[in-house]
Coordinates of C-alpha atoms in Angstrom, one line a residue:
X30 CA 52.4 66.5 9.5
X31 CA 50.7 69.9 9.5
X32 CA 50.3 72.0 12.9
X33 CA 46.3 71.7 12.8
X34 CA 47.2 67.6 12.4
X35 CA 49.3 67.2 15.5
X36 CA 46.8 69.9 17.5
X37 CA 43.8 67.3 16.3
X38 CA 46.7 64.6 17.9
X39 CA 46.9 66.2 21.1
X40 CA 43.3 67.3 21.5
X41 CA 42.4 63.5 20.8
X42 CA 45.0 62.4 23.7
X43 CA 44.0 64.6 26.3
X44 CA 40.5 63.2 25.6
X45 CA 41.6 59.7 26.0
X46 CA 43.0 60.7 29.2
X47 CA 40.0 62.7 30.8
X48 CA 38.2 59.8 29.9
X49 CA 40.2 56.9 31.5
X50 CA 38.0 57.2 34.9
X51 CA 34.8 57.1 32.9
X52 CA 35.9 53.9 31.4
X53 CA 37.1 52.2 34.6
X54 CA 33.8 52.9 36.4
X55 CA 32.2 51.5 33.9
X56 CA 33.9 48.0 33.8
X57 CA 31.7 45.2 34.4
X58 CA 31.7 44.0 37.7
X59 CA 35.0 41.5 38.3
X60 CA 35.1 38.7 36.6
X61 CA 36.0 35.0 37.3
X62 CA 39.1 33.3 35.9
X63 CA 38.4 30.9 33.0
X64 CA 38.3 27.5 34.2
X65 CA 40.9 25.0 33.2
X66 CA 38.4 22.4 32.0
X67 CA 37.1 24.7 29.2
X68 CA 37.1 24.4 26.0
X69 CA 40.2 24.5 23.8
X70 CA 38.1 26.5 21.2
X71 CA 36.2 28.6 23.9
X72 CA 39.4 29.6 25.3
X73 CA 40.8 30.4 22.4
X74 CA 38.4 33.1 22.0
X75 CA 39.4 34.1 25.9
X76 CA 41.3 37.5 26.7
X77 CA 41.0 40.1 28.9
X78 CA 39.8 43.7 28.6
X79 CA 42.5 44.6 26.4
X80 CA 45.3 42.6 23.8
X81 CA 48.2 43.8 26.3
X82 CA 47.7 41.1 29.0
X83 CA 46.9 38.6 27.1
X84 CA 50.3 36.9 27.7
X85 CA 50.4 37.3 31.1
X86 CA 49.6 34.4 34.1
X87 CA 46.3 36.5 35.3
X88 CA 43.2 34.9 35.3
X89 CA 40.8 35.6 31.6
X90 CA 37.2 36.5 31.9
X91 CA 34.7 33.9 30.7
X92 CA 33.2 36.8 28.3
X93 CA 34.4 35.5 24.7
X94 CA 36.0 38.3 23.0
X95 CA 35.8 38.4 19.0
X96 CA 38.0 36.3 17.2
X97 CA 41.4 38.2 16.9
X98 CA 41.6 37.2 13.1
X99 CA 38.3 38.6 11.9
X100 CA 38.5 41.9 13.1
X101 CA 39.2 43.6 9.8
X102 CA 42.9 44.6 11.2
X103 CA 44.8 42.5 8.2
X104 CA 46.8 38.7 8.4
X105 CA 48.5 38.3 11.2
X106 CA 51.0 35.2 10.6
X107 CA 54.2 34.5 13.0
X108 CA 53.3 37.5 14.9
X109 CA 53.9 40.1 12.2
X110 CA 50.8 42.0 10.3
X111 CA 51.4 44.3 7.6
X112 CA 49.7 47.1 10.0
X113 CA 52.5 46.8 12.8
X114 CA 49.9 48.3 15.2
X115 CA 48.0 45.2 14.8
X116 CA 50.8 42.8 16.6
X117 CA 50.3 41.6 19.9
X118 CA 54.1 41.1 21.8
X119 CA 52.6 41.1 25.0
X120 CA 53.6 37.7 25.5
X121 CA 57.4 38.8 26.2
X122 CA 56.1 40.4 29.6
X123 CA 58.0 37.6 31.1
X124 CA 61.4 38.5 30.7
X125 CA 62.1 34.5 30.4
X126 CA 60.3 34.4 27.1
X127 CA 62.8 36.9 25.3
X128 CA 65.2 34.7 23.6
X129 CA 67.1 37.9 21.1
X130 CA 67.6 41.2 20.5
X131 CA 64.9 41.3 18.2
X132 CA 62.6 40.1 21.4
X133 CA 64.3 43.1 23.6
X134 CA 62.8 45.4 20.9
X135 CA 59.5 44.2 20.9
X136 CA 58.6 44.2 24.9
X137 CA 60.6 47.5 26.3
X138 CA 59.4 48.3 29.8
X139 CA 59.2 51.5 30.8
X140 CA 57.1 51.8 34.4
X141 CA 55.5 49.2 36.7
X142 CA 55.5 45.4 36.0
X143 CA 54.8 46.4 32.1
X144 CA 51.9 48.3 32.3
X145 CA 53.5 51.0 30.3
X146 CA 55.8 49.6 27.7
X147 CA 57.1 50.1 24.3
X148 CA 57.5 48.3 21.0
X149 CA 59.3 49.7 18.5
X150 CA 58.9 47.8 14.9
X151 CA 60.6 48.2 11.2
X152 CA 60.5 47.2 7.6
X153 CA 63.7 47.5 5.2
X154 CA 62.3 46.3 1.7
X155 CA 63.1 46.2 -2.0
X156 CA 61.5 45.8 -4.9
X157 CA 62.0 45.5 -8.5
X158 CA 59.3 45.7 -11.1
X159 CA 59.7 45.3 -14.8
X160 CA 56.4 46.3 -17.1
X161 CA 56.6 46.1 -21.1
X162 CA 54.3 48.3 -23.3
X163 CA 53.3 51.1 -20.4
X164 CA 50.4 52.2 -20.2
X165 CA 49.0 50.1 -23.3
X166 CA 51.4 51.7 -25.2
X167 CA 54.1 50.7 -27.7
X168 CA 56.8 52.1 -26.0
X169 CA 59.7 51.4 -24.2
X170 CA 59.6 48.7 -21.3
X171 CA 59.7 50.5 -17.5
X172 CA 62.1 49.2 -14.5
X173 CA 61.3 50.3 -10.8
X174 CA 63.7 49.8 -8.1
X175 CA 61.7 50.2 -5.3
X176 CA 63.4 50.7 -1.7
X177 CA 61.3 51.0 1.1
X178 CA 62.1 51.7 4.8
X179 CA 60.1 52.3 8.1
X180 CA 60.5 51.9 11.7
X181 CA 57.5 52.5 14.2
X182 CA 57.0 52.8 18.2
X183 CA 54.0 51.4 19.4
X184 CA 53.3 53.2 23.3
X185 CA 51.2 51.0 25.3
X186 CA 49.8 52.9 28.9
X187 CA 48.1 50.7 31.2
X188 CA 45.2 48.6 29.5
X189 CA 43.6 51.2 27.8
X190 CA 45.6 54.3 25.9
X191 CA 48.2 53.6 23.3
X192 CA 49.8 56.0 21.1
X193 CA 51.3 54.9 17.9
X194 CA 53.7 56.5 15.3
X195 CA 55.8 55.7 12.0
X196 CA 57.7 57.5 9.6
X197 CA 58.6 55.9 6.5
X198 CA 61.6 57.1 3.5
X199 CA 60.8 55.6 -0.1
X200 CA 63.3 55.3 -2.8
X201 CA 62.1 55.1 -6.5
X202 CA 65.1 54.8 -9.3
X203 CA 65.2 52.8 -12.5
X204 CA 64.3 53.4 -16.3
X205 CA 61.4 55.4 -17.8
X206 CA 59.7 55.7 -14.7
X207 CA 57.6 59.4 -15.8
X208 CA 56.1 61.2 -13.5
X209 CA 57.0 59.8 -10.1
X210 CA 54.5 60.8 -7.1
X211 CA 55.5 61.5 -3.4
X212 CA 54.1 58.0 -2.4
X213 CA 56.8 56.2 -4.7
X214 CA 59.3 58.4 -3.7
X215 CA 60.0 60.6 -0.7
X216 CA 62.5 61.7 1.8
X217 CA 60.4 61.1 4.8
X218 CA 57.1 60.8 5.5
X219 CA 54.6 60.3 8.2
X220 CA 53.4 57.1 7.8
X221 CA 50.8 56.7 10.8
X222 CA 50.5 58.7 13.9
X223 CA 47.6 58.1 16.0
X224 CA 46.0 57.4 19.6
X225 CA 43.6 54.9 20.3
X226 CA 41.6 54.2 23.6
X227 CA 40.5 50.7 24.5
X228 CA 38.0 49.0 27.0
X229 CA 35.3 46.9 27.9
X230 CA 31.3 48.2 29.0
X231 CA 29.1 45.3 29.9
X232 CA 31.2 42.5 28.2
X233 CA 31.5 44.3 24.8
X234 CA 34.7 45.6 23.7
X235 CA 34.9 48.7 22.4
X236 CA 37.8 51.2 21.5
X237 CA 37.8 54.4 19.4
X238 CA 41.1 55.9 17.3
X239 CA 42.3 59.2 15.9
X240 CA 44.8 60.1 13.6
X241 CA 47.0 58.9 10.4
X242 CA 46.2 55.1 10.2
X243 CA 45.9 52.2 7.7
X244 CA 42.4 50.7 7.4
X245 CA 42.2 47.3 5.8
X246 CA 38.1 46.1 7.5
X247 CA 37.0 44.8 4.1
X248 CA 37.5 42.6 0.6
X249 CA 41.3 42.4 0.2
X250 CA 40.8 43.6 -3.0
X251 CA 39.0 46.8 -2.3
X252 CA 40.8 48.2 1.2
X253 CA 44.0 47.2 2.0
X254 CA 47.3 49.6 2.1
X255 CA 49.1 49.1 -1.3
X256 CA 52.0 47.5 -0.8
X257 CA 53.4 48.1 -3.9
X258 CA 54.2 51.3 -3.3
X259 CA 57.1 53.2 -1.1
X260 CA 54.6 54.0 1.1
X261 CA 51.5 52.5 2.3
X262 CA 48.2 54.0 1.5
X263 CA 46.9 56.1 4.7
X264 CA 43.4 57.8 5.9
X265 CA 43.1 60.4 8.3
X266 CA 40.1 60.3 10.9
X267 CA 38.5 58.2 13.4
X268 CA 37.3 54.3 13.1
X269 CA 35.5 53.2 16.1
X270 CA 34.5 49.9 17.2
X271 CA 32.4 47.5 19.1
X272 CA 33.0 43.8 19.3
X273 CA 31.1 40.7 21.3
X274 CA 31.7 37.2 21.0
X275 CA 29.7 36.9 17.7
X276 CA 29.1 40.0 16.0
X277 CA 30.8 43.4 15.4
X278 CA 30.7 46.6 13.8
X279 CA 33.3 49.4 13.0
X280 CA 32.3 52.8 12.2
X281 CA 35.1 55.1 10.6
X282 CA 35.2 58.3 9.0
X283 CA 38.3 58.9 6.9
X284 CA 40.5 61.0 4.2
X285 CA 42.6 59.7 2.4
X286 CA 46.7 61.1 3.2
X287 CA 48.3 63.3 0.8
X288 CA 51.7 63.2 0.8
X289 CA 54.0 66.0 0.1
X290 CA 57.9 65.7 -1.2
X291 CA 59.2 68.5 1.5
X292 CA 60.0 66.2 4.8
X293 CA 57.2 65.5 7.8
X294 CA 55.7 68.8 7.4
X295 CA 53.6 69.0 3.8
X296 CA 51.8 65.5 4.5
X297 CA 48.0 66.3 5.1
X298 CA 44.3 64.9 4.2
X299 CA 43.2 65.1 0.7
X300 CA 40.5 67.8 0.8
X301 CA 38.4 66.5 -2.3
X302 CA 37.7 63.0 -1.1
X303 CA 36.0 61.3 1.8
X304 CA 35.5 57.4 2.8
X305 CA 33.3 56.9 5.8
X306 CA 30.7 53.9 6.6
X307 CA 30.3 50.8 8.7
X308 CA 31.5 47.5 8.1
X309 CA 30.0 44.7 10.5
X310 CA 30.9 41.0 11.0
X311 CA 29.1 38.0 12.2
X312 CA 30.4 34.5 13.1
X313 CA 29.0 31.6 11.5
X314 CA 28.1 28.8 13.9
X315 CA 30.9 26.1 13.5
X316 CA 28.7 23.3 12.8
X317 CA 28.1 24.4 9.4
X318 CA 29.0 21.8 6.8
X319 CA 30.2 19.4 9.0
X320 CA 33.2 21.7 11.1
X321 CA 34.3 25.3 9.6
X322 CA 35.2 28.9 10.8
X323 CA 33.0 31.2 8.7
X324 CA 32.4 34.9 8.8
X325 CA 30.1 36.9 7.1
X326 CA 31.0 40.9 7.0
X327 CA 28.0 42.9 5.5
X328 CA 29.3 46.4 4.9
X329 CA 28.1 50.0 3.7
X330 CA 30.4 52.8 2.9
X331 CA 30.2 56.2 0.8
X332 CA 33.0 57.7 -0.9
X333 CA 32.6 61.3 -2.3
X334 CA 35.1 62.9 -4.8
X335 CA 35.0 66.5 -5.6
X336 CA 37.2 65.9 -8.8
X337 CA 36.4 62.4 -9.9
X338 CA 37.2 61.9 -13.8
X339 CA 35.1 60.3 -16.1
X340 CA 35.3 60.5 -19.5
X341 CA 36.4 63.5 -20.4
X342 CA 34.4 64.8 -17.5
X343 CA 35.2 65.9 -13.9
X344 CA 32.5 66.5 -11.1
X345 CA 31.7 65.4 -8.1
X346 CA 31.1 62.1 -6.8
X347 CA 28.7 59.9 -4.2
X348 CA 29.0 56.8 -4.2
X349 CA 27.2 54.2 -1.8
X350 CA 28.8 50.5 -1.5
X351 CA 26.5 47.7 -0.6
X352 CA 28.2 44.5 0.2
X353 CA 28.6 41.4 1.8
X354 CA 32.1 39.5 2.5
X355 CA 31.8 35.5 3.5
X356 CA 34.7 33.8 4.3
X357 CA 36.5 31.5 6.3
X358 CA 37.2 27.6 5.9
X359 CA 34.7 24.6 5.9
X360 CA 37.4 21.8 6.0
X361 CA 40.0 22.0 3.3
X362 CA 38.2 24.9 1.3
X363 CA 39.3 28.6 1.6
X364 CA 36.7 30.8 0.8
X365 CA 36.7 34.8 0.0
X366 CA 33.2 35.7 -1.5
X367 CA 32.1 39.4 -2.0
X368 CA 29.3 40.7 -3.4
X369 CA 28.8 44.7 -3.8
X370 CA 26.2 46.7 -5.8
X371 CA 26.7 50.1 -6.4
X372 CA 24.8 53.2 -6.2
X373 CA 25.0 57.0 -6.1
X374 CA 25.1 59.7 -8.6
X375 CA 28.0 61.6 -10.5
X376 CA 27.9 65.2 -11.8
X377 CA 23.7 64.5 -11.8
X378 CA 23.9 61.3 -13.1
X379 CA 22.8 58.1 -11.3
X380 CA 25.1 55.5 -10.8
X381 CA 24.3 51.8 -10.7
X382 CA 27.4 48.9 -10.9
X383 CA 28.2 45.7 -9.4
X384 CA 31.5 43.9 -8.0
X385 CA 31.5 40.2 -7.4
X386 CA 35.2 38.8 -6.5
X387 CA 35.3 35.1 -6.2
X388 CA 38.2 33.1 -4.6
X389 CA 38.4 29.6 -3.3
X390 CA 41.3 27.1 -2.6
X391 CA 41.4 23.4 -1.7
X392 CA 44.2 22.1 0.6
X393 CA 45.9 19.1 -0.6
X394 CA 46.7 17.1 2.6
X395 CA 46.3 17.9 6.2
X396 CA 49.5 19.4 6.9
X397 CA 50.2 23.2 8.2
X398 CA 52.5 23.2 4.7
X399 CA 50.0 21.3 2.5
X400 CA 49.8 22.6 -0.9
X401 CA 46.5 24.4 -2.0
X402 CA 45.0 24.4 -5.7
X403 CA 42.4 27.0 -6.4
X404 CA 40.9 29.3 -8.8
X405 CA 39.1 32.9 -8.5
X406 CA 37.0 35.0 -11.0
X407 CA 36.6 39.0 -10.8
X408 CA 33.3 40.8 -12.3
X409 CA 33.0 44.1 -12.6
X410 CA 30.3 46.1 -14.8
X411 CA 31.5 48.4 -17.0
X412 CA 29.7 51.6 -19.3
X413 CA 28.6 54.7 -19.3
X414 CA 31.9 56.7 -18.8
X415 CA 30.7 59.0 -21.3
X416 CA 28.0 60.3 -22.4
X417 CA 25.0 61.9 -20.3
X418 CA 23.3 58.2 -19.2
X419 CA 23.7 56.2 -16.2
X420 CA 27.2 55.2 -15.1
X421 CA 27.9 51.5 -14.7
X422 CA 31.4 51.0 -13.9
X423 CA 32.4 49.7 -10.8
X424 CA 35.1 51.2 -8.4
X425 CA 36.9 49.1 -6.3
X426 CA 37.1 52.0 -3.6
X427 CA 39.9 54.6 -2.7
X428 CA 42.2 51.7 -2.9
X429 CA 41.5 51.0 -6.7
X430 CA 41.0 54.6 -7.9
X431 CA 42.8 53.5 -11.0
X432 CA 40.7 51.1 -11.5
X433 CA 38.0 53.9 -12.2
X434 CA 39.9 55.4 -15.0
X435 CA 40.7 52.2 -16.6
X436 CA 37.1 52.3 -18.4
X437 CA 38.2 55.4 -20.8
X438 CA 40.6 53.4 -22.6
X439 CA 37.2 51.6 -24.3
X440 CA 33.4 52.1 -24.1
X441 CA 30.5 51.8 -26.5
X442 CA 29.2 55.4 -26.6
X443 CA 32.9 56.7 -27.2
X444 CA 34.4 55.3 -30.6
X445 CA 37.5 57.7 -30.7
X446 CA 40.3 55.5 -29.6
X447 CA 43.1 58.7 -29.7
X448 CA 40.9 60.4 -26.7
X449 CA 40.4 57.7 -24.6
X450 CA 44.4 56.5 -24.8
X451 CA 45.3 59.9 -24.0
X452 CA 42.2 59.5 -21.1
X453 CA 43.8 56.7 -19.9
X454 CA 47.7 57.9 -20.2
X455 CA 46.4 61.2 -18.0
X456 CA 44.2 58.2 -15.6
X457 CA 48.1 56.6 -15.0
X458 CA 49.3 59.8 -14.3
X459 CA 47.0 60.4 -11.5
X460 CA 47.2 56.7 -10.0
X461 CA 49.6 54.9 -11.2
X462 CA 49.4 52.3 -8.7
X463 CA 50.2 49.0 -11.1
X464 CA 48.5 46.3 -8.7
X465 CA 45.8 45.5 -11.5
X466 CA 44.8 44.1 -14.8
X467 CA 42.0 44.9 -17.2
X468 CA 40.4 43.6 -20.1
X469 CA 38.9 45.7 -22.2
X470 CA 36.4 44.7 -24.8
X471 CA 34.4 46.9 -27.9
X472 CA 31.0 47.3 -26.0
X473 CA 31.3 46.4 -22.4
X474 CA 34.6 46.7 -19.9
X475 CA 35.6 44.4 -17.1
X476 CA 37.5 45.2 -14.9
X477 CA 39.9 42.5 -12.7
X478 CA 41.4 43.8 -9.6
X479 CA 44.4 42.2 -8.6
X480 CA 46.2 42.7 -5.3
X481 CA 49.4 43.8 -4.6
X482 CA 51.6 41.1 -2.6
X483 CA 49.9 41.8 0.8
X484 CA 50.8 38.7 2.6
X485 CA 53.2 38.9 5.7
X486 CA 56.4 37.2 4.6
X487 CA 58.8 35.2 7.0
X488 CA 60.2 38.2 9.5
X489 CA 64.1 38.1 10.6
X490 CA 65.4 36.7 7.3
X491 CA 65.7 37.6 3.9
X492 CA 62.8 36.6 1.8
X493 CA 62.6 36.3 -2.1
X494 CA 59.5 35.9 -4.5
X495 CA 58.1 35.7 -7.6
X496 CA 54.4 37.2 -9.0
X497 CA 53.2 36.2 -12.6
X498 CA 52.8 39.2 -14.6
X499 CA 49.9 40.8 -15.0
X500 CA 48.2 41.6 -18.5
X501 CA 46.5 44.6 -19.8
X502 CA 45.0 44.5 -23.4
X503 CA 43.1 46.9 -25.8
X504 CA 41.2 46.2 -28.1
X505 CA 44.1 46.6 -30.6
X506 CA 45.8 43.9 -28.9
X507 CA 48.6 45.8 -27.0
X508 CA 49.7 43.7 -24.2
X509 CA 51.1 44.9 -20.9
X510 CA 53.1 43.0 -19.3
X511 CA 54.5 43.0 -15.7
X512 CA 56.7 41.2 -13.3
X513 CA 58.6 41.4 -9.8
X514 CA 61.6 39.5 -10.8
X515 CA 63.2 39.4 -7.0
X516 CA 61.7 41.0 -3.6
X517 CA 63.7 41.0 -0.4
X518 CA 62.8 41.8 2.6
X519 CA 63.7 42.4 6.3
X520 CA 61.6 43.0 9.2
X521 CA 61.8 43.4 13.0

């Protein structure tokens, strides 16, 4: 982390504490405990001015607070979240409720009754993927062993400041593996470092953070840290928030992290791009469709590149994303719906592109471990990567950046097929995050994002799985094929 990072660190610290009396006067006046004859579901929703106390005996407030799940922090499942800033462990304030060592580590007391405590967190994981035909090429087949490890501390003082840190090491060996980049492979990094201050004004809950952080308030498939890689994708900046019992809205204003190869000290910001916006949530009323838990999450964000490539072009970059996210559960369906039109310009030229993802799942039986059957479809608009007209590929964010380049290996107003492999093969080089297919046709691309594995796995044990490959094909019929033949994975 650079000097002018960690003076941005402290300045941001000594602001959360200056501001600590602020935010106590301006606590609503005390509340009454929840009654015991409310409602399961209403007290559900229950919890005080801040996640920390939320395990303890005192009495809740009868303000409903957002539902934890819909926050835009990531899946939470078994009390782990791929953020590990995200977990609550408050619950093991009572000493009688820590049952291991692992518990010990998650609820360390440092002053009073727990008001200042620590939790310190960790990931060992490793990974091995095998892809055929690289880079929709005839060539050689590629083999990453991919070792990740991370540990965290998570600094909780009083109900309302908390600092967070991680460092991460990434390991990258195997066969044909090309250029490698410092988020594959890297000594050590810092993953996250950041402060956050938390409260509640006039029943609404409202926090601000600074710092290195993960950001995953959107469409899984267009902001989430990629977990394929040794280390997770980062921003640097502030996000900002304000939640009630119904509706939401986070504000952020973020660059992506640029990692260096040279220890702790060469990680910075990117300096040619920029992701900032809103993204806002509302809850459905229940009754809909007979019983459900619906969201819808209208969003708008702008993401500027200096040095964004299209083509055989490079110029700057404004994007604008219009969207809206619904999803939730109406009985036994699983819904993920997102819509998002496109605008902006590039290098003077106008942009204008759309992005529907479409996932749904029915649950066979009523069971917590009933099977689900499902199906999804992925548009994107494709066209204009060359050329002086308007642009009409879609971008599936800073996440997908690769996604981008993808559109040069085919496109109607460029019929020379050696350019636009040796486009793409320079695209890979860039990002060559593999957590994607594409299809590429002769007049029109589309594009179809697919996530890395995301989902928290079972913590405290090893864990194995399998992904189908995914496929990649030119219009010469090259096929790209990749698997992750065995994952393991450890957490605490």
């Amino acid at each position: 982390m650079t000097s002018m990072m960690m003076r941005r660190v402290r300045h941001a610290a000594g602001f959360a504490v200056a501001t600590l009396p602020a935010m106590a006067l301006a606590q609503a006046a005390p509340q009454q405990a929840a009654p015991e004859s409310a409602p399961p579901k209403a007290r559900e929703r229950l919890g005080p001015v801040s996640k920390d106390a939320a395990g303890t005996s005192a009495a809740s407030p009868i303000a409903e607070s957002y539902p934890n799940a819909a926050v835009g922090d990531g899946v939470t499942a078994g009390g782990y979240n791929q953020s590990r800033w995200a977990e609550d462990w408050s619950k093991l304030r009572d000493p009688a409720k820590r049952k291991d060592i692992i518990d010990q580590l998650k609820f360390i007391s440092i002053a009073g009754d727990g008001d200042v405590y620590l939790t310190l967190s960790g990931e060992a994981r490793l990974r091995v993927n095998h892809t055929t035909n690289p880079n929709l090429r005839d060539s050689e087949a590629q083999r990453q062993d991919i070792l990740r490890l991370f540990g965290g501390a998570d600094l909780h003082v009083g109900e309302h400041l908390r600092f967070y840190g991680e460092v991460a090491h990434g390991t990258l060996e195997g066969e044909n593996l090309g250029n490698v980049l410092p988020n594959l492979r890297n000594k050590l990094a810092v993953q996250q470092a950041f402060v956050d201050l938390t409260g509640t004004v006039a029943d609404v809950d409202v926090g601000v953070r600074y710092g290195r952080q993960t950001f995953a308030d959107g469409p899984n498939l267009m902001v989430v840290p990629r977990d394929n890689n040794t280390l997770y994708f980062g921003f640097n900046g502030f996000r900002a928030w304000a939640r009630t019992a119904g509706v939401r809205a986070d504000v952020f204003d973020f660059k992506p992290t640029a990692y260096g190869t040279q220890g702790t000290r060469d990680d910075d910001a990117e300096s040619a791009r920029r992701f900032s916006g809103i993204s806002t949530g509302v809850v459905l009323p229940d009754t809909l469709f007979g019983g459900s838990k619906l969201y819808l999450d209208p969003f708008l964000w702008r993401l500027r590149n200096r040095n964004a490539v299209w083509g055989t072009d490079n110029a700057r970059e404004v994007r604008n994303f219009y969207g809206l996210h619904f999803w939730g559960d109406a009985g036994p369906v699983n819904l993920d719906w997102t819509v998002n039109y496109q605008g902006g310009s590039y290098d003077n030229r106008s942009i204008k592109a759309w992005l529907i993802l479409l996932a749904q799942t029915y649950k066979l039986g009523k069971g917590r471990n009933a099977p689900r059957v499902g199906f999804h479809a992925d548009y994107a608009s494709g066209g204009g990567a060359y050329g002086n007209g308007t642009l009409r590929t879609a971008l599936c964010t800073v996440r997908q950046q690769h996604l981008l380049q993808l559109s040069a290996v085919r496109d109607a107003d460029q019929p020379d097929r050696g350019r636009a492999e040796r486009q793409l093969h320079r695209a890979r080089q860039v990002a060559p995050d593999r957590g994607i297919s594409a299809v590429v046709a002769r007049s029109r691309k589309m594009t179809r994002c697919t996530a890395p594995m995301a989902a928290p796995l079972p913590a405290r044990r090893m864990c194995r799985a399998a992904r189908s490959p995914t496929r990649s094909a030119s219009r010469r019929s090259i096929r790209s094929r990749r698997g992750c033949p065995s994952l393991a994975v450890t957490s605490i």
